[in-house]
Coordinates of C-alpha atoms and ligand atoms in Angstrom, one line a residue:
M39 CA 3.3 13.4 6.0
L40 CA 5.9 10.6 6.1
F41 CA 8.6 12.6 4.3
A42 CA 7.9 15.8 6.4
C43 CA 8.0 13.8 9.6
S44 CA 11.6 12.9 8.7
G45 CA 12.5 16.6 8.1
Y46 CA 12.3 16.6 4.3
D47 CA 10.7 19.7 2.6
V48 CA 7.6 18.6 0.8
M49 CA 5.7 20.5 -1.9
L50 CA 2.2 19.4 -2.7
Y51 CA 0.8 20.1 -6.2
D52 CA -2.8 19.8 -7.4
V53 CA -4.7 21.3 -10.3
I54 CA -7.5 22.2 -7.9
S55 CA -6.3 24.6 -5.2
D56 CA -9.2 23.7 -2.8
Q57 CA -7.8 20.2 -2.8
L58 CA -4.6 21.5 -1.4
Q59 CA -6.4 23.4 1.4
S60 CA -8.4 20.3 2.3
A61 CA -5.2 18.3 2.2
L62 CA -3.6 20.6 4.8
V63 CA -6.6 20.3 7.0
D64 CA -6.6 16.5 6.7
I65 CA -2.8 16.4 7.3
E66 CA -3.3 18.4 10.5
A67 CA -6.0 16.0 11.7
Q68 CA -4.0 12.8 10.8
L69 CA -0.8 14.0 12.4
S70 CA -2.6 15.2 15.5
A71 CA -4.1 11.7 15.9
L72 CA -0.6 10.1 15.3
Y73 CA 1.0 12.3 18.0
K74 CA -1.9 11.6 20.4
E75 CA -1.3 7.8 19.9
G76 CA 2.4 8.3 20.5
L77 CA 3.1 7.0 17.0
Q78 CA 5.0 10.0 15.7
R79 CA 7.9 9.1 13.4
S80 CA 10.5 11.6 14.7
S81 CA 11.5 13.9 17.4
L82 CA 10.1 16.9 15.4
T83 CA 7.1 18.6 16.9
L84 CA 3.8 18.7 15.1
A85 CA 4.3 22.4 14.2
E86 CA 7.8 21.6 12.8
V87 CA 6.4 18.8 10.7
K88 CA 3.7 21.0 9.3
G89 CA 6.4 23.7 8.6
H90 CA 8.0 21.3 6.1
I91 CA 4.9 21.1 3.9
C92 CA 4.1 23.7 1.3
T93 CA 1.6 23.8 -1.6
T94 CA 1.5 25.1 -5.1
T95 CA -0.7 25.0 -8.2
I96 CA 2.3 25.4 -10.5
L97 CA 3.9 22.1 -11.5
E98 CA 7.3 23.6 -12.3
E99 CA 7.5 25.1 -8.9
C100 CA 6.7 21.7 -7.3
V101 CA 9.2 19.6 -9.1
T102 CA 12.2 21.9 -9.7
G103 CA 15.0 20.9 -7.4
A104 CA 13.1 17.8 -6.1
I105 CA 15.1 14.7 -5.2
Y106 CA 11.9 12.5 -5.2
I107 CA 8.6 13.0 -7.0
Q108 CA 5.5 10.9 -6.0
E109 CA 2.6 11.3 -8.4
C110 CA -0.8 10.5 -7.0
V111 CA -3.3 11.7 -9.7
P112 CA -6.4 9.6 -10.3
E113 CA -6.0 6.0 -11.6
N114 CA -6.2 6.9 -15.3
R115 CA -3.4 5.8 -17.7
D116 CA -3.7 8.7 -20.1
L117 CA -3.9 11.3 -17.4
K118 CA -0.9 9.8 -15.6
R119 CA 1.2 9.6 -18.8
D120 CA 0.4 13.3 -19.5
V121 CA 1.3 14.5 -16.0
W122 CA 4.6 12.6 -16.3
R123 CA 5.3 14.0 -19.7
Q124 CA 4.9 17.5 -18.2
I125 CA 7.2 16.6 -15.3
D126 CA 9.8 15.1 -17.7
D127 CA 9.8 18.4 -19.6
V128 CA 10.8 20.4 -16.6
I129 CA 14.5 20.3 -15.9
T130 CA 15.3 18.0 -13.0
P131 CA 18.6 16.6 -11.8
D132 CA 19.5 13.2 -13.3
D133 CA 19.4 11.5 -9.9
V134 CA 15.8 12.4 -9.1
V135 CA 13.4 9.5 -8.4
F136 CA 10.2 9.4 -10.5
A137 CA 7.6 7.4 -8.5
T138 CA 3.9 6.8 -9.2
S139 CA 1.4 5.6 -6.6
T140 CA -0.6 3.7 -9.2
S141 CA -2.4 0.7 -7.7
A142 CA -2.8 -1.3 -10.8
I143 CA -0.9 0.0 -13.9
V144 CA 2.5 -1.6 -14.6
P145 CA 5.3 1.1 -14.8
S146 CA 6.2 0.3 -18.4
L147 CA 2.7 1.5 -19.5
L148 CA 3.3 4.9 -17.8
S149 CA 6.9 5.7 -18.7
D150 CA 7.9 4.4 -22.2
H151 CA 7.6 8.0 -23.6
L152 CA 9.8 9.7 -20.9
K153 CA 13.4 11.0 -21.4
K154 CA 14.0 10.0 -17.8
R155 CA 12.3 6.7 -17.9
H156 CA 15.4 5.1 -16.4
R157 CA 14.5 6.9 -13.2
F158 CA 10.8 5.7 -13.2
M159 CA 9.1 3.2 -11.0
V160 CA 5.9 2.4 -9.1
A161 CA 6.1 3.2 -5.3
H162 CA 2.7 1.7 -4.2
P163 CA 1.9 2.4 -0.5
A164 CA -0.3 0.1 1.5
N165 CA -3.3 1.9 3.0
P166 CA -3.1 3.8 5.3
P167 CA 0.6 4.5 4.8
L168 CA 1.0 6.1 8.3
L169 CA -0.1 2.9 9.9
N170 CA 0.9 0.4 7.3
P171 CA 4.6 0.8 6.5
M172 CA 5.0 -1.6 3.6
V173 CA 5.5 0.0 0.2
E174 CA 6.0 -1.9 -3.1
L175 CA 8.7 -0.6 -5.4
V176 CA 8.2 -1.9 -9.0
P177 CA 10.7 -1.1 -11.7
A178 CA 9.9 -1.0 -15.4
P179 CA 12.3 -3.0 -17.7
W180 CA 14.3 0.1 -18.3
T181 CA 14.5 1.4 -14.7
E182 CA 18.2 1.6 -13.6
P183 CA 19.0 -0.3 -10.3
A184 CA 20.5 2.9 -8.9
A185 CA 17.1 4.6 -9.0
V186 CA 15.5 1.7 -7.1
D187 CA 18.3 1.7 -4.6
R188 CA 17.8 5.5 -4.1
A189 CA 14.0 5.0 -3.6
R190 CA 14.5 2.1 -1.2
A191 CA 17.0 4.1 0.9
L192 CA 14.6 7.1 1.0
M193 CA 11.7 4.9 2.1
E194 CA 13.9 3.4 4.9
V195 CA 14.9 6.8 6.0
I196 CA 11.2 7.8 6.4
G197 CA 10.5 4.7 8.4
Q198 CA 8.6 2.7 5.6
V199 CA 9.3 -0.9 4.9
P200 CA 10.0 -1.2 1.1
I201 CA 9.8 -4.4 -0.8
V202 CA 11.4 -4.4 -4.3
L203 CA 10.0 -6.5 -7.2
N204 CA 12.5 -7.8 -9.6
K205 CA 10.2 -7.2 -12.6
E206 CA 6.7 -5.8 -13.2
I207 CA 3.5 -7.9 -13.0
D208 CA -0.2 -7.0 -12.9
G209 CA -1.4 -6.3 -9.3
F210 CA 2.3 -6.2 -8.1
V211 CA 2.5 -8.4 -4.9
Q212 CA -0.1 -7.2 -2.4
A213 CA -3.0 -6.8 -4.7
R214 CA -2.3 -10.2 -6.3
I215 CA -2.4 -11.9 -2.9
Q216 CA -5.6 -9.9 -2.0
A217 CA -7.1 -10.9 -5.4
A218 CA -6.3 -14.6 -4.7
I219 CA -7.9 -14.3 -1.2
I220 CA -11.0 -12.6 -2.7
H221 CA -11.3 -15.2 -5.4
V222 CA -11.4 -18.1 -2.9
A223 CA -13.6 -16.1 -0.4
W224 CA -16.1 -15.3 -3.2
Q225 CA -16.4 -19.0 -4.1
L226 CA -17.0 -20.0 -0.5
V227 CA -19.7 -17.4 0.1
S228 CA -21.4 -17.3 -3.4
E229 CA -21.6 -21.1 -3.6
D230 CA -22.9 -21.1 0.0
Y231 CA -20.2 -23.2 1.7
V232 CA -20.1 -20.6 4.6
D233 CA -21.8 -17.4 5.5
V234 CA -20.0 -14.1 5.1
E235 CA -19.7 -13.6 8.9
S236 CA -17.9 -16.9 9.3
L237 CA -15.7 -16.2 6.3
E238 CA -14.6 -12.9 7.8
T239 CA -14.0 -14.6 11.2
A240 CA -11.7 -17.1 9.5
M241 CA -9.5 -14.2 8.4
S242 CA -9.7 -11.9 11.4
E243 CA -9.5 -14.6 14.2
G244 CA -7.6 -17.2 12.3
L245 CA -5.2 -16.4 9.4
G246 CA -4.9 -12.8 10.5
G247 CA -3.1 -13.7 13.7
W248 CA -0.2 -15.2 11.8
Y249 CA -0.1 -12.7 8.9
A250 CA 0.3 -9.6 11.2
F251 CA 3.8 -11.1 12.0
M252 CA 4.9 -13.4 9.3
G253 CA 4.3 -14.4 5.6
P254 CA 2.7 -17.6 4.2
F255 CA 5.9 -19.5 3.5
D256 CA 7.3 -18.8 6.9
V257 CA 4.0 -19.9 8.4
E258 CA 4.2 -23.2 6.5
H259 CA 7.9 -23.7 7.3
I260 CA 7.2 -23.8 11.0
N261 CA 3.9 -25.6 10.7
A262 CA 5.9 -28.7 9.8
D263 CA 9.5 -29.8 10.1
G264 CA 10.5 -27.2 7.7
F265 CA 9.1 -26.3 4.2
V266 CA 10.4 -29.5 2.5
D267 CA 8.7 -31.6 5.1
L268 CA 5.5 -29.6 4.7
C269 CA 5.5 -30.1 1.0
K270 CA 6.1 -33.9 1.4
K271 CA 3.2 -34.2 4.0
Y272 CA 0.7 -31.7 2.6
G273 CA 1.8 -30.7 -0.9
A274 CA -0.4 -33.1 -2.7
K275 CA -3.4 -32.1 -0.6
A276 CA -2.7 -28.4 -1.3
E277 CA -2.5 -29.1 -5.0
Q278 CA -5.8 -31.0 -4.8
V279 CA -7.5 -28.1 -3.1
Q280 CA -6.0 -25.6 -5.6
K281 CA -7.5 -27.7 -8.4
T282 CA -11.0 -27.0 -7.0
F283 CA -10.6 -23.3 -7.4
P284 CA -13.1 -21.9 -9.9
K285 CA -12.4 -19.9 -13.0
P286 CA -12.2 -16.1 -12.2
E287 CA -15.6 -14.4 -12.7
L288 CA -17.0 -10.9 -12.1
M289 CA -18.5 -10.7 -8.6
Q290 CA -22.1 -9.7 -9.4
G291 CA -25.7 -11.1 -9.5
P292 CA -27.8 -12.3 -6.6
A293 CA -24.8 -13.6 -4.6
A294 CA -23.2 -10.1 -4.7
K295 CA -26.5 -8.5 -3.6
K296 CA -26.8 -10.9 -0.7
L297 CA -23.1 -10.3 0.3
T298 CA -23.8 -6.5 0.2
R299 CA -26.9 -6.9 2.4
D300 CA -24.9 -8.9 5.0
L301 CA -22.0 -6.4 5.0
Q302 CA -24.5 -3.5 5.3
Q303 CA -25.8 -5.1 8.5
W304 CA -22.4 -4.5 10.2
T305 CA -21.5 -1.3 8.5
P306 CA -24.3 0.6 6.8
S307 CA -23.1 2.9 4.0
N308 CA -23.4 6.0 6.1
R309 CA -21.0 4.6 8.7
L310 CA -18.1 3.6 6.4
T311 CA -16.0 6.5 7.7
D312 CA -16.6 5.4 11.3
R313 CA -15.6 1.9 10.4
C314 CA -12.3 3.2 8.8
R315 CA -11.6 5.0 12.1
W316 CA -12.3 1.8 14.0
R317 CA -9.8 0.0 11.7
D318 CA -7.2 2.7 12.1
R319 CA -7.4 2.7 15.9
R320 CA -6.8 -1.1 15.8
M321 CA -4.0 -0.8 13.3
S322 CA -2.4 1.9 15.4
A323 CA -2.6 -0.3 18.5
L324 CA -1.1 -3.2 16.5
L325 CA 1.7 -1.0 15.2
Q326 CA 2.5 0.1 18.8
L327 CA 2.6 -3.5 19.9
K328 CA 4.9 -4.6 17.1
R329 CA 7.3 -1.7 17.8
K330 CA 7.4 -2.7 21.5
L331 CA 8.0 -6.4 20.6
D332 CA 10.8 -5.4 18.2
E333 CA 12.4 -3.2 20.9
E334 CA 12.2 -6.1 23.4
G335 CA 13.6 -8.5 20.8
K336 CA 16.6 -6.2 20.2
R337 CA 17.2 -6.0 23.9
E338 CA 17.0 -9.8 24.2
E339 CA 19.5 -10.3 21.4
L340 CA 21.9 -7.9 23.3
K341 CA 21.8 -10.0 26.5
Ligands
LIG471 N1 -6.7 5.9 -2.1 C1 -5.9 4.8 -1.8 O1 -6.2 4.1 -0.8 C2 -4.7 4.5 -2.6 C3 -3.7 3.6 -2.1 C4 -2.6 3.3 -2.9 C5 -2.5 3.9 -4.1 N2 -3.4 4.8 -4.6 C6 -3.3 5.4 -5.9 O2 -3.0 6.8 -5.7 C7 -3.5 7.5 -6.9 C8 -4.5 8.6 -6.4 O3 -5.6 7.9 -5.7 P1 -6.5 8.8 -4.7 O4 -7.5 7.8 -4.2 O5 -5.7 9.6 -3.8 O6 -7.2 9.7 -5.8 P2 -8.1 11.0 -5.6 O7 -9.0 11.1 -6.7 O8 -8.6 11.0 -4.2 O9 -7.0 12.2 -5.6 C9 -6.4 12.6 -6.8 C10 -6.0 14.0 -6.8 O10 -5.3 14.3 -8.0 C11 -5.7 15.6 -8.4 N3 -5.5 15.8 -9.9 C12 -6.3 15.4 -10.9 N4 -5.7 15.7 -12.1 C13 -4.5 16.3 -11.8 C14 -3.4 16.8 -12.6 N5 -3.5 16.8 -13.9 N6 -2.4 17.3 -11.9 C15 -2.3 17.3 -10.6 N7 -3.3 16.8 -9.8 C16 -4.4 16.3 -10.4 C17 -7.2 15.7 -8.0 O11 -7.6 17.1 -7.9 C18 -7.1 15.0 -6.6 O12 -6.9 15.9 -5.6 C19 -4.2 6.5 -7.8 O13 -3.3 6.1 -8.8 C20 -4.5 5.3 -6.8 O14 -4.5 4.1 -7.5 C21 -4.5 5.1 -3.8

């Protein structure tokens, strides 16, 4: 959707043709919602965007002549390696970008067997990509910088906000931060320091207010007289708190059951889709607000 909105021709490939038909229906629904909210990415009409998307069940037809390939097959290392081997065997120009959506597999584990491994990287979108523009670009040790530059430029053209890691690490950036948050949140709830509702409120009504607009270091930098002052005043306390973090453990047992019961009270399993729509409506409103503020900021700078 993001590439088509910018006028690129997109070819979707799947081994199950029904999946391609469902994808087209889903794309129509998602784009209609986007246009209704006034969040379309370009001056193209909805019909023009749809006209840029084709489907095929033949891999060679999909990748031949492509400038950018985004693989999104299920999160299974052997399957992904095999799909990439097939792509690698099809003649593609040397400046093509090989990108995988993997959420958790470092790129070296998916690309060491490829002839074009120097063009390979992770391009991990944040969910849902239409409303959440950040995308993590993670090179393998052998990825050439020109390939990353090309991917970054393409992401910027389609209106995404890429971040580039200098080297691979488990969880990349976003999932590592989320893992740290979940680790601490699990301790607070499972050891009964706070109930799950209050924990969620601390994020949505407290920390979330900052983090929609700035990152943790920037937050700390302006919370004191700069980051150095912050470290001087609160660094030792932060270290003391960090020392009380527990060892990682699987989230299971009676505490997990209680947590599930509490979460079910807000969102029963049969209403998860509604809750996703609720989230997307709010993310859409936030994105609109951020765009408006950015525009106003630009005008202020020009005065
Ligand atoms: N769902 C998310 O929120 C999300 C976000 C970021 C990244 N990712 C990553 O994207 C990838 C896909 O996740 P998903 O949730 O969309 O999976 P999914 O299971 O919903 O979709 C995978 C698709 O791949 C197709 N497929 C299976 N084998 C194939 C093959 N050999 N060749 C071509 N197509 C094949 C399936 O038919 C299916 O349509 C995973 O690596 C996941 O970690 C997912």
